[in-house]
Coordinates of C-alpha atoms in Angstrom, one line a residue:
Chain A
X7 CA -30.7 -20.1 53.5
X8 CA -33.0 -23.1 53.4
X9 CA -36.3 -22.5 51.6
X10 CA -39.3 -24.3 53.2
X11 CA -41.5 -24.0 50.1
X12 CA -39.3 -24.6 47.0
X13 CA -42.2 -24.5 44.6
X14 CA -42.8 -20.8 45.3
X15 CA -41.2 -18.8 42.6
X16 CA -39.8 -16.1 44.8
X17 CA -36.5 -14.5 44.0
X18 CA -34.1 -15.2 46.9
X19 CA -31.2 -12.9 47.4
X20 CA -27.9 -14.8 46.8
X21 CA -26.0 -15.8 49.9
X22 CA -22.3 -15.0 49.8
X23 CA -21.5 -18.7 49.5
X24 CA -23.9 -19.1 46.5
X25 CA -22.4 -16.0 44.9
X26 CA -18.9 -17.4 45.3
X27 CA -20.0 -20.8 43.9
X28 CA -21.6 -19.1 40.9
X29 CA -18.5 -17.0 40.3
X30 CA -16.3 -20.1 40.6
X31 CA -18.5 -21.9 38.2
X32 CA -18.3 -19.0 35.7
X33 CA -14.6 -18.8 36.1
X34 CA -14.4 -22.5 35.6
X35 CA -16.6 -22.3 32.5
X36 CA -14.4 -19.5 31.2
X37 CA -11.3 -21.6 31.7
X38 CA -13.0 -24.7 30.2
X39 CA -13.9 -22.7 27.1
X40 CA -10.4 -21.2 26.9
X41 CA -9.0 -24.8 27.2
X42 CA -11.3 -26.0 24.5
X43 CA -10.3 -23.2 22.2
X44 CA -6.6 -23.2 23.1
X45 CA -5.2 -24.2 19.6
X46 CA -7.2 -21.6 17.8
X47 CA -6.5 -19.0 20.4
X48 CA -2.8 -19.6 20.0
X49 CA -3.2 -19.1 16.3
X50 CA -4.8 -15.7 16.9
X51 CA -2.3 -14.4 19.6
X52 CA 0.6 -13.3 17.4
X53 CA -1.6 -11.2 15.3
X54 CA -3.5 -9.8 18.3
X55 CA -0.3 -8.8 20.0
X56 CA 0.8 -7.1 16.9
X57 CA -2.5 -5.1 16.8
X58 CA -2.1 -4.1 20.4
X59 CA 1.4 -2.7 19.8
X60 CA 0.9 -1.3 16.4
X61 CA -2.6 -0.1 16.7
X62 CA -4.3 0.0 20.1
X63 CA -1.4 1.5 22.1
X64 CA -0.5 4.0 19.3
X65 CA -4.2 5.1 19.2
X66 CA -3.9 6.0 22.9
X67 CA -0.5 7.5 22.4
X68 CA -2.4 10.1 20.4
X69 CA -2.9 12.0 23.7
X70 CA 0.6 13.5 22.9
X71 CA -1.4 15.9 20.7
X72 CA -2.6 17.5 23.9
X73 CA 0.8 17.5 25.6
X74 CA 4.1 19.2 25.4
X75 CA 5.8 16.0 24.6
X76 CA 9.3 15.3 25.9
X77 CA 11.2 12.0 25.6
X78 CA 12.0 10.7 29.1
X79 CA 14.9 8.3 29.5
X80 CA 12.7 6.1 31.8
X81 CA 10.7 4.9 28.9
X82 CA 7.3 5.3 27.3
X83 CA 5.0 5.6 30.3
X84 CA 7.3 8.1 32.0
X85 CA 7.5 10.1 28.8
X86 CA 3.7 10.2 28.5
X87 CA 3.1 10.9 32.2
X88 CA 5.8 13.6 32.7
X89 CA 5.0 15.6 29.6
X90 CA 2.8 18.5 30.8
X91 CA -0.8 18.9 29.5
X92 CA -1.2 21.9 27.2
X93 CA -4.9 21.4 26.2
X94 CA -5.6 22.5 22.7
X95 CA -2.5 24.7 22.4
X96 CA -0.9 22.4 19.7
X97 CA -4.1 22.7 17.7
X98 CA -4.3 26.4 18.1
X99 CA -0.7 26.6 16.9
X100 CA -1.4 24.4 13.9
X101 CA -4.6 26.2 12.8
X102 CA -3.3 29.7 13.4
X103 CA -0.5 29.1 10.9
X104 CA -1.0 29.3 7.2
X105 CA 0.3 25.8 6.8
X106 CA -2.9 24.0 8.0
X107 CA -4.9 25.6 5.3
X108 CA -2.2 24.9 2.6
X109 CA -1.7 21.3 3.5
X110 CA -5.4 20.6 3.8
X111 CA -6.1 22.3 0.5
X112 CA -3.3 20.4 -1.3
X113 CA -4.3 17.0 0.2
X114 CA -8.0 17.4 -0.7
X115 CA -7.4 18.9 -4.2
X116 CA -4.8 16.4 -5.2
X117 CA -7.0 13.5 -4.1
X118 CA -10.0 14.9 -5.9
X119 CA -7.8 15.1 -9.0
X120 CA -6.6 11.5 -8.6
X121 CA -10.1 10.3 -8.0
X122 CA -11.5 11.8 -11.2
X123 CA -8.5 11.1 -13.4
X124 CA -8.3 7.5 -12.2
X125 CA -12.0 6.9 -12.8
X126 CA -12.1 8.3 -16.3
X127 CA -8.8 6.9 -17.6
X128 CA -8.9 3.5 -16.1
X129 CA -12.6 2.9 -17.1
X130 CA -11.7 4.1 -20.6
X131 CA -8.7 1.7 -20.8
X132 CA -10.7 -1.2 -19.3
X133 CA -13.5 -0.8 -21.8
X134 CA -11.2 -0.4 -24.7
X135 CA -9.1 -3.4 -23.7
X136 CA -12.2 -5.5 -23.2
X137 CA -13.1 -4.8 -26.8
X138 CA -9.7 -5.4 -28.5
X139 CA -9.7 -8.3 -30.9
X140 CA -6.3 -9.8 -29.9
X141 CA -6.4 -11.3 -26.4
X142 CA -2.8 -12.1 -26.3
X143 CA -1.8 -8.5 -27.2
X144 CA -4.2 -7.2 -24.5
X145 CA -2.4 -9.4 -21.9
X146 CA 0.9 -7.8 -23.0
X147 CA -0.5 -4.3 -22.6
X148 CA -1.8 -5.1 -19.2
X149 CA 1.5 -6.6 -18.1
X150 CA 3.4 -3.5 -19.1
X151 CA 0.8 -1.1 -17.6
X152 CA 1.2 -2.9 -14.3
X153 CA 4.9 -2.4 -14.1
X154 CA 4.9 1.1 -12.4
X155 CA 2.5 -0.2 -9.8
X156 CA 5.0 -2.7 -8.6
X157 CA 7.9 -0.2 -8.3
X158 CA 8.7 1.9 -5.2
X159 CA 8.4 5.6 -5.1
X160 CA 12.2 5.9 -4.8
X161 CA 12.6 4.2 -8.2
X162 CA 9.8 6.3 -9.7
X163 CA 11.5 9.4 -8.4
X164 CA 14.7 8.3 -10.3
X165 CA 12.5 7.9 -13.4
X166 CA 11.2 11.4 -13.0
X167 CA 14.6 12.8 -12.3
X168 CA 15.9 11.3 -15.6
X169 CA 13.5 13.6 -17.4
X170 CA 13.5 16.6 -15.1
X171 CA 17.1 16.8 -13.9
X172 CA 18.2 20.5 -14.3
X173 CA 21.6 19.6 -15.9
X174 CA 21.1 16.3 -17.6
X175 CA 17.4 15.8 -17.9
X176 CA 15.8 14.9 -21.2
X177 CA 13.3 17.7 -21.0
X178 CA 15.9 20.4 -20.5
X179 CA 18.1 19.1 -23.3
X180 CA 15.1 19.1 -25.6
X181 CA 14.2 22.7 -24.6
X182 CA 17.8 23.9 -25.0
X183 CA 18.2 21.9 -28.2
X184 CA 15.3 24.0 -29.6
X185 CA 16.9 27.2 -28.5
X186 CA 14.9 27.6 -25.3
X187 CA 16.1 28.3 -21.8
X188 CA 16.6 25.5 -19.4
X189 CA 14.1 25.2 -16.6
X190 CA 15.1 24.5 -13.0
X191 CA 12.2 22.0 -12.5
X192 CA 12.8 21.3 -8.9
X193 CA 12.5 25.0 -8.1
X194 CA 9.5 25.8 -10.4
X195 CA 6.3 25.3 -8.3
X196 CA 4.0 26.2 -11.2
X197 CA 4.6 22.9 -13.0
X198 CA 4.3 20.5 -10.0
X199 CA 0.5 20.1 -9.7
X200 CA 0.5 18.7 -13.2
X201 CA 3.7 16.6 -12.7
X202 CA 2.3 15.1 -9.5
X203 CA -1.1 14.4 -10.9
X204 CA 0.4 12.8 -14.0
X205 CA 2.9 10.6 -12.1
X206 CA 0.4 9.6 -9.4
X207 CA -2.2 8.6 -12.0
X208 CA 0.3 7.0 -14.3
X209 CA 1.5 4.7 -11.5
X210 CA -2.0 3.5 -10.6
X211 CA -3.7 3.2 -13.9
X212 CA -2.5 -0.4 -14.6
X213 CA -3.9 -1.6 -11.4
X214 CA -7.2 0.2 -11.6
X215 CA -7.9 -0.6 -15.2
X216 CA -7.3 -4.3 -14.5
X217 CA -10.0 -4.1 -11.7
X218 CA -12.5 -2.6 -14.2
X219 CA -11.3 -4.9 -16.9
X220 CA -12.1 -8.0 -14.8
X221 CA -15.5 -6.6 -14.1
X222 CA -16.2 -5.8 -17.8
X223 CA -15.1 -9.3 -18.9
X224 CA -17.6 -10.9 -16.5
X225 CA -20.6 -9.3 -18.3
X226 CA -22.9 -11.9 -19.7
X227 CA -22.1 -12.1 -23.5
X228 CA -25.7 -12.7 -24.4
X229 CA -26.4 -9.1 -23.5
X230 CA -24.1 -8.0 -26.2
X231 CA -25.6 -10.5 -28.6
X232 CA -29.1 -9.2 -27.8
X233 CA -27.9 -5.6 -28.3
X234 CA -26.3 -6.5 -31.6
X235 CA -29.5 -8.1 -32.8
X236 CA -31.4 -5.0 -31.8
X237 CA -29.1 -3.1 -34.1
X238 CA -27.0 -1.3 -31.6
X239 CA -23.6 -0.2 -32.9
X240 CA -20.4 -0.5 -30.9
X241 CA -20.7 2.8 -29.1
X242 CA -24.3 2.1 -28.2
X243 CA -23.3 -1.3 -26.8
X244 CA -20.6 0.3 -24.7
X245 CA -22.9 3.0 -23.5
X246 CA -25.9 0.8 -22.7
X247 CA -24.3 -2.5 -21.7
X248 CA -20.7 -2.2 -20.6
X249 CA -20.8 1.1 -18.7
X250 CA -24.0 0.4 -16.7
X251 CA -22.4 -2.9 -15.6
X252 CA -19.4 -1.1 -14.4
X253 CA -21.3 1.5 -12.4
X254 CA -21.5 -0.4 -9.1
X255 CA -17.7 -0.9 -9.0
X256 CA -17.1 2.7 -10.1
X257 CA -19.4 3.9 -7.2
X258 CA -17.7 1.7 -4.7
X259 CA -14.2 2.7 -5.7
X260 CA -15.1 6.4 -5.7
X261 CA -16.8 6.4 -2.4
X262 CA -13.9 4.5 -0.8
X263 CA -11.5 6.9 -2.3
X264 CA -13.5 9.8 -0.9
X265 CA -13.2 8.1 2.5
X266 CA -9.5 8.4 2.1
X267 CA -9.4 11.9 0.8
X268 CA -7.5 13.1 3.8
X269 CA -4.7 10.6 3.3
X270 CA -2.0 11.4 0.8
X271 CA 0.5 9.0 -0.7
X272 CA 3.6 10.0 1.3
X273 CA 6.0 8.5 -1.3
X274 CA 4.6 10.5 -4.2
X275 CA 4.7 13.8 -2.4
X276 CA 8.0 13.3 -0.6
X277 CA 10.2 11.3 -3.1
X278 CA 9.1 12.6 -6.4
X279 CA 9.7 16.3 -5.7
X280 CA 12.7 15.2 -3.6
X281 CA 11.5 17.2 -0.6
X282 CA 12.5 20.4 -2.4
X283 CA 11.8 23.3 -0.1
X284 CA 10.9 25.8 -2.8
X285 CA 8.1 23.5 -3.9
X286 CA 6.4 23.2 -0.5
X287 CA 3.6 25.5 -1.3
X288 CA 2.3 23.1 -3.9
X289 CA 3.7 19.7 -2.8
X290 CA 3.2 19.9 1.0
X291 CA 0.4 17.6 2.1
X292 CA -0.7 16.4 5.5
X293 CA 1.6 13.4 5.5
X294 CA 4.7 15.2 4.4
X295 CA 4.0 18.0 6.8
X296 CA 3.6 15.6 9.7
X297 CA 6.8 13.9 8.7
X298 CA 8.8 17.1 8.4
X299 CA 7.5 18.3 11.7
X300 CA 8.5 15.1 13.4
X301 CA 12.0 14.8 12.0
X302 CA 13.3 18.1 10.6
X303 CA 11.9 20.6 13.0
X304 CA 11.4 18.2 15.8
X305 CA 8.1 19.8 16.7
X306 CA 6.3 16.7 18.0
X307 CA 3.4 18.6 19.5
X308 CA 2.3 20.3 16.3
X309 CA 2.9 17.3 14.1
X310 CA 1.0 15.0 16.5
X311 CA -1.9 17.6 16.4
X312 CA -1.8 17.5 12.6
X313 CA -1.7 13.7 12.7
X314 CA -4.7 13.5 15.0
X315 CA -6.6 16.0 12.9
X316 CA -5.9 13.8 9.8
X317 CA -7.0 10.6 11.6
X318 CA -10.2 12.1 13.0
X319 CA -11.4 13.7 9.8
X320 CA -10.3 10.5 7.9
X321 CA -12.4 8.4 10.4
X322 CA -15.4 10.6 10.0
X323 CA -15.1 10.6 6.2
X324 CA -14.7 6.8 6.1
X325 CA -17.8 6.2 8.4
X326 CA -19.8 8.6 6.3
X327 CA -18.8 7.1 3.0
X328 CA -19.4 3.6 4.3
X329 CA -22.8 4.7 5.5
X330 CA -23.6 5.9 2.0
X331 CA -22.4 2.7 0.4
X332 CA -24.5 0.7 2.7
X333 CA -27.6 2.7 1.7
X334 CA -26.7 2.4 -2.0
X335 CA -25.5 -1.2 -2.1
X336 CA -25.1 -3.1 1.1
X337 CA -23.1 -5.9 -0.6
X338 CA -20.2 -3.6 -1.3
X339 CA -20.1 -1.8 2.0
X340 CA -16.8 -2.2 4.0
X341 CA -18.8 -3.2 7.1
Chain B
X1 CA -15.4 -26.8 -27.1
X2 CA -13.4 -24.2 -25.0
X3 CA -11.8 -22.9 -28.2
X4 CA -15.1 -22.4 -29.9
X5 CA -16.5 -20.5 -26.9
X6 CA -13.5 -18.3 -26.8
X7 CA -13.7 -17.4 -30.4
X8 CA -17.4 -16.5 -30.3
X9 CA -16.9 -14.2 -27.3
X10 CA -14.1 -12.5 -29.1
X11 CA -16.3 -11.8 -32.0
X12 CA -19.2 -10.4 -30.0
X13 CA -17.4 -7.9 -27.9
X14 CA -14.8 -6.5 -30.1
X15 CA -14.2 -3.5 -32.3
X16 CA -14.4 -3.4 -36.0
X17 CA -11.0 -3.7 -37.7
X18 CA -10.5 0.1 -38.1
X19 CA -11.4 1.0 -34.6
X20 CA -9.5 -2.0 -33.3
X21 CA -6.3 -0.6 -35.0
X22 CA -6.8 2.9 -33.6
X23 CA -7.4 1.8 -30.1
X24 CA -4.6 -0.8 -30.2
X25 CA -2.2 2.1 -31.1
X26 CA -3.6 4.2 -28.3
X27 CA -3.3 1.5 -25.6
X28 CA 0.1 0.4 -27.0
X29 CA 1.3 4.0 -26.6
X30 CA 0.3 4.1 -23.0
X31 CA 1.7 0.7 -22.3
X32 CA 5.0 1.8 -23.9
X33 CA 5.0 4.9 -21.7
X34 CA 4.9 2.6 -18.7
X35 CA 8.0 0.7 -19.8
X36 CA 9.9 3.7 -21.3
X37 CA 11.3 5.2 -18.1
X38 CA 12.8 1.9 -17.1
X39 CA 14.4 1.4 -20.6
X40 CA 15.7 5.0 -20.3
X41 CA 17.3 4.2 -16.9
X42 CA 18.9 1.1 -18.3
X43 CA 20.3 3.0 -21.3
X44 CA 21.7 5.7 -18.9
X45 CA 23.3 3.0 -16.8
X46 CA 25.2 1.8 -19.9
X47 CA 26.2 5.2 -21.0
X48 CA 29.7 6.6 -20.6
X49 CA 30.2 9.2 -18.0
X50 CA 31.6 11.6 -20.5
X51 CA 28.6 11.6 -22.8
X52 CA 26.3 11.9 -19.7
X53 CA 28.1 15.0 -18.5
X54 CA 28.4 16.7 -21.9
X55 CA 25.1 15.7 -23.5
X56 CA 22.9 14.8 -20.6
X57 CA 20.7 11.7 -20.4
X58 CA 19.9 10.4 -23.9
X59 CA 18.0 7.5 -25.3
X60 CA 20.9 6.8 -27.6
X61 CA 24.1 8.0 -26.0
X62 CA 27.2 9.1 -28.0
X63 CA 29.2 6.5 -26.2
X64 CA 28.3 3.2 -24.5
X65 CA 30.1 2.0 -21.5
X66 CA 30.0 -0.6 -18.7
X67 CA 31.8 1.8 -16.4
X68 CA 28.8 2.2 -14.1
X69 CA 28.6 -1.5 -13.4
X70 CA 32.3 -1.8 -13.0
X71 CA 32.4 1.0 -10.5
X72 CA 29.5 -0.7 -8.7
X73 CA 31.4 -3.9 -8.4
X74 CA 34.3 -2.0 -6.8
X75 CA 32.3 -0.2 -4.3
X76 CA 30.3 -3.3 -3.7
X77 CA 30.7 -3.4 0.1
X78 CA 27.9 -0.9 0.8
X79 CA 25.7 -2.2 -2.0
X80 CA 26.1 -5.9 -1.0
X81 CA 25.3 -5.0 2.6
X82 CA 22.2 -3.1 1.5
X83 CA 21.2 -6.0 -0.7
X84 CA 21.7 -8.4 2.1
X85 CA 19.6 -6.3 4.5
X86 CA 16.8 -6.1 1.9
X87 CA 16.9 -9.8 1.2
X88 CA 16.9 -10.8 4.9
X89 CA 14.1 -8.4 5.7
X90 CA 12.0 -9.5 2.7
X91 CA 12.4 -13.3 3.4
X92 CA 11.9 -13.0 7.2
X93 CA 9.2 -10.4 6.9
X94 CA 7.2 -12.3 4.3
X95 CA 7.4 -15.5 6.3
X96 CA 6.2 -13.8 9.5
X97 CA 3.5 -11.8 7.6
X98 CA 2.1 -14.9 5.8
X99 CA 2.2 -17.0 9.0
X100 CA 0.5 -14.5 11.3
X101 CA -2.0 -13.4 8.7
X102 CA -3.0 -17.0 7.7
X103 CA -3.3 -18.3 11.3
X104 CA -5.3 -15.3 12.5
X105 CA -7.6 -15.4 9.5
X106 CA -8.0 -19.2 9.8
X107 CA -9.0 -18.9 13.4
X108 CA -11.7 -16.3 12.9
X109 CA -13.0 -18.2 9.8
X110 CA -13.8 -21.3 12.0
X111 CA -17.4 -21.2 13.2
X112 CA -16.5 -23.5 16.1
X113 CA -14.0 -20.9 17.5
X114 CA -15.8 -19.4 20.5
X115 CA -14.1 -16.0 20.4
X116 CA -14.2 -15.5 16.7
X117 CA -16.6 -12.5 16.8
X118 CA -14.4 -10.7 19.3
X119 CA -11.2 -11.2 17.3
X120 CA -12.9 -10.3 14.0
X121 CA -14.0 -7.1 15.6
X122 CA -10.6 -6.6 17.1
X123 CA -9.1 -6.8 13.6
X124 CA -11.8 -4.7 11.9
X125 CA -11.4 -1.8 14.3
X126 CA -7.8 -1.4 13.3
X127 CA -8.9 -0.7 9.7
X128 CA -11.2 2.2 10.7
X129 CA -8.8 4.6 12.2
X130 CA -5.1 5.3 11.6
X131 CA -3.0 5.9 14.7
X132 CA -0.9 8.3 12.7
X133 CA 2.8 8.5 12.0
X134 CA 3.7 10.4 15.2
X135 CA 2.1 7.9 17.6
X136 CA 3.6 5.0 15.8
X137 CA 7.0 6.6 15.9
X138 CA 6.8 7.2 19.7
X139 CA 5.7 3.7 20.4
X140 CA 8.3 2.2 18.2
X141 CA 11.2 4.2 19.5
X142 CA 10.2 4.8 23.1
X143 CA 8.1 1.9 24.2
X144 CA 9.5 -0.9 22.0
X145 CA 13.0 0.6 21.7
X146 CA 13.4 -0.7 18.2
X147 CA 15.2 2.2 16.7
X148 CA 18.2 1.1 14.6
X149 CA 17.3 -2.6 14.7
X150 CA 16.3 -5.0 11.9
X151 CA 12.9 -5.4 13.6
X152 CA 12.1 -1.8 12.9
X153 CA 12.1 -2.8 9.2
X154 CA 10.1 -6.0 9.8
X155 CA 7.5 -5.5 12.5
X156 CA 5.6 -2.4 11.2
X157 CA 4.5 -4.5 8.3
X158 CA 4.3 -7.9 10.0
X159 CA 0.5 -8.1 9.9
X160 CA -2.0 -6.7 7.5
X161 CA -5.5 -6.5 9.0
X162 CA -6.9 -6.0 5.5
X163 CA -5.3 -9.2 4.3
X164 CA -6.6 -11.0 7.4
X165 CA -10.2 -10.1 6.4
X166 CA -9.5 -11.1 2.8
X167 CA -8.0 -14.5 3.9
X168 CA -10.9 -15.1 6.3
X169 CA -13.3 -15.0 3.4
X170 CA -11.0 -17.1 1.4
X171 CA -10.8 -19.8 4.1
X172 CA -14.5 -19.8 4.5
X173 CA -15.1 -20.4 0.8
X174 CA -12.2 -22.7 0.1
X175 CA -12.2 -24.9 3.2
X176 CA -15.3 -26.9 3.9
X177 CA -16.1 -27.1 7.6
X178 CA -17.2 -30.7 7.2
X179 CA -13.7 -31.8 6.1
X180 CA -12.3 -30.3 9.4
X181 CA -15.0 -32.0 11.3
X182 CA -14.2 -35.3 9.7
X183 CA -10.5 -34.9 10.5
X184 CA -11.4 -34.0 14.1
X185 CA -13.5 -37.2 14.5
X186 CA -10.5 -39.1 13.2
X187 CA -8.5 -37.7 16.0
X188 CA -6.4 -35.1 14.3
X189 CA -5.1 -32.2 16.4
X190 CA -5.9 -28.6 15.4
X191 CA -2.3 -28.1 14.4
X192 CA -2.4 -31.1 12.2
X193 CA -5.7 -30.1 10.7
X194 CA -4.2 -26.7 9.8
X195 CA -1.0 -28.0 8.4
X196 CA -2.1 -31.0 6.6
X197 CA -5.6 -30.2 5.5
X198 CA -6.2 -26.5 5.5
X199 CA -2.9 -25.2 4.2
X200 CA -2.8 -27.3 1.0
X201 CA -6.3 -26.1 0.2
X202 CA -5.3 -22.5 0.8
X203 CA -2.1 -22.3 -1.3
X204 CA -3.4 -19.8 -3.9
X205 CA -4.6 -17.4 -1.2
X206 CA -1.4 -17.7 0.8
X207 CA 0.7 -17.3 -2.3
X208 CA -1.1 -14.0 -3.0
X209 CA -0.7 -12.5 0.4
X210 CA 3.0 -13.6 0.5
X211 CA 3.4 -11.9 -2.8
X212 CA 2.0 -8.6 -1.5
X213 CA 4.1 -8.9 1.6
X214 CA 7.3 -9.6 -0.3
X215 CA 6.7 -6.7 -2.6
X216 CA 6.0 -4.4 0.3
X217 CA 9.2 -5.4 2.1
X218 CA 11.3 -5.2 -1.0
X219 CA 10.0 -1.7 -1.9
X220 CA 10.0 -0.4 1.6
X221 CA 12.1 2.7 2.4
X222 CA 9.7 4.5 4.7
X223 CA 10.5 2.5 7.8
X224 CA 14.2 2.9 7.1
X225 CA 13.7 6.6 6.7
X226 CA 12.0 6.8 10.1
X227 CA 14.0 4.4 12.2
X228 CA 17.4 3.5 10.7
X229 CA 20.5 5.5 11.2
X230 CA 23.1 2.7 11.4
X231 CA 24.7 2.5 7.9
X232 CA 25.0 -1.3 8.2
X233 CA 21.2 -1.7 8.4
X234 CA 20.3 0.4 5.4
X235 CA 18.1 -1.4 2.9
X236 CA 18.5 -1.1 -0.8
X237 CA 15.7 1.4 -1.4
X238 CA 16.9 3.7 1.3
X239 CA 20.5 3.5 0.0
X240 CA 19.2 4.7 -3.4
X241 CA 17.3 7.5 -1.7
X242 CA 20.4 8.7 0.2
X243 CA 22.5 8.6 -2.9
X244 CA 19.9 10.7 -4.7
X245 CA 19.7 13.3 -2.0
X246 CA 23.5 13.6 -1.9
X247 CA 23.6 14.2 -5.6
X248 CA 20.7 16.6 -5.4
X249 CA 22.5 18.6 -2.6
X250 CA 25.8 18.8 -4.5
X251 CA 24.1 19.9 -7.7
X252 CA 22.2 22.6 -5.9
X253 CA 25.4 23.9 -4.2
X254 CA 27.6 23.8 -7.3
X255 CA 26.6 26.7 -9.4
X256 CA 27.1 25.3 -12.9
X257 CA 28.4 22.5 -15.0
X258 CA 32.2 22.8 -14.5
X259 CA 32.1 22.7 -10.7
X260 CA 29.5 19.9 -10.9
X261 CA 31.8 17.8 -13.1
X262 CA 34.7 18.2 -10.6
X263 CA 32.5 17.4 -7.7
X264 CA 31.5 14.2 -9.5
X265 CA 34.7 12.3 -8.9
X266 CA 34.1 11.7 -5.2
X267 CA 30.4 10.8 -5.3
X268 CA 28.8 7.8 -7.1
X269 CA 28.7 8.6 -10.7
X270 CA 25.5 9.1 -12.7
X271 CA 25.8 5.8 -14.5
X272 CA 26.6 4.0 -11.2
X273 CA 23.6 5.5 -9.6
X274 CA 21.3 4.3 -12.4
X275 CA 23.0 0.9 -12.4
X276 CA 22.0 0.6 -8.8
X277 CA 18.4 1.5 -9.8
X278 CA 18.5 -1.2 -12.4
X279 CA 19.8 -3.8 -10.0
X280 CA 17.0 -3.0 -7.5
X281 CA 14.3 -3.1 -10.1
X282 CA 15.6 -6.2 -11.9
X283 CA 14.1 -8.8 -9.5
X284 CA 10.7 -7.3 -9.7
X285 CA 10.7 -6.5 -13.5
X286 CA 11.9 -10.0 -14.3
X287 CA 9.5 -11.9 -12.1
X288 CA 6.3 -10.0 -12.0
X289 CA 5.0 -11.1 -15.4
X290 CA 5.0 -14.6 -13.9
X291 CA 3.4 -13.8 -10.6
X292 CA 0.9 -11.4 -12.2
X293 CA -1.7 -14.1 -12.4
X294 CA -1.6 -14.6 -8.6
X295 CA -1.8 -10.9 -8.2
X296 CA -4.8 -10.5 -10.5
X297 CA -6.5 -13.4 -8.7
X298 CA -5.7 -11.7 -5.4
X299 CA -7.8 -8.7 -6.5
X300 CA -10.9 -10.8 -6.7
X301 CA -10.1 -13.3 -4.0
X302 CA -11.9 -11.6 -1.2
X303 CA -14.6 -10.2 -3.4
X304 CA -17.4 -12.2 -1.9
X305 CA -18.4 -10.9 1.5
X306 CA -20.1 -13.1 4.1

């Protein structure tokens, strides 16, 4: 529409032609910018496709928790579409059984145990190692402490088996050698909380103590000099210089671990007790429960409900803990 | 100069001689406890079957023997196959993982990349929520139809969003945008800039993520547990796991020692089993003291946030 007075700042409604032209220009701009960014876009694409298939689609596949899932021979979409909705039935099933309580309790309690043991022991070792006189020896210690961290849970379970095997294990031969009665370790649930806490902590200490060690070594040495001149003894120096310098890292690690309190290390709880049924009451955690539901009992509905329960609570915990970190120390927040 | 500084720091932050000795012993004990199980397994693998059955596992067996390793070389078909699968998956997987992670991270580290915010967010979101084992399983088996293929062992670990974020920070710190700008003015293509300028500068970071990836693939049994039934595709760690559960089952069914000993003839023997553990640990145990420095550097590599 021709405008007789172009200087008047009135808002004219777009004609269809103008609208089309603008859209075309936008589209052109979009394609120009794509063309300009093509090489970098190509770099991103493999990773982005992976994320779509291994994250975004699975996230939506979580709707199976609200369905009575059946595998359909016609593929994924058909399986999802043809499985009937059942609402919250899977969740009702899950939470009406005793299992939900047991696995939640086990997961949270074990993780709380790991968090506190890890914190105390690895800070202790880090502080001690930062004060040892022989640097080369310290390196040797660190290298050996790191070994378990690099091994898989399958290997670790063989290690544990060498000590706990009912017939040949070292512990049983020591017990019977002293006139005691052999213990069937893999059928004795009362010992497993300690065994699992011990093995899990033992595997991770090397890694965690190196983290704290690096932090302790970056403390300005003049602080120690000043403390020494002020007459502080070794213990006072550790208490008033080293430990306060480690507090930010300790806070960060703990809060992040609390964010993950609903996730258990599947390998530890599945491999080390060798999935022994008589231990389930003390070794069953969310992850092993979901796995057993998926494969052994084939109850996809219930295990997907448990998986969604785990993911949602984990998400809430992560957001909350990150929120707290951001309040305490914005630099160490995850996002 | 360097020497002098080192000595003075040692003096300031170190224990007195008495405390030093005590704490050395304490830390040494724990360090030994980390090596001891492996030594124990090695000793068992060199023990004779007879002394294992009569005396159980011992740190100093009554009788030494190479029988475990000899038996292993005879039944080598299965083992070699598993070793081959593990090697292939590790090499291929590490190459894919390092490439995808590095290229993605490089793109979102470039301030001239128009969609960098979008793709950064696209990656960050994946770290907030876990889709869960069941959903991943359904997508892998039903949508991608990858059950019982080598890809089922490779693809689930092909990209690590966390490493992408770490590498992004690394690229930002290590690669100056002005070098890239200069190369662009000189007419280098993006591909050439990445390969000839950025990659050489990023070697330490890429070495670290490759290391993590290789370790992850070598140690992986979980994906095999979920997706592999074909015996020809069984990786080493999963083979070890199967053997262990076989033995476990037999020892639970057999009531006591005598029956157990007779049942032993047709399953891999104790020493053989441990010999396989030794073989699967050996590459890691022998090489990690050398790559440890990359690993420790990797812990601090993404430490600075932007």
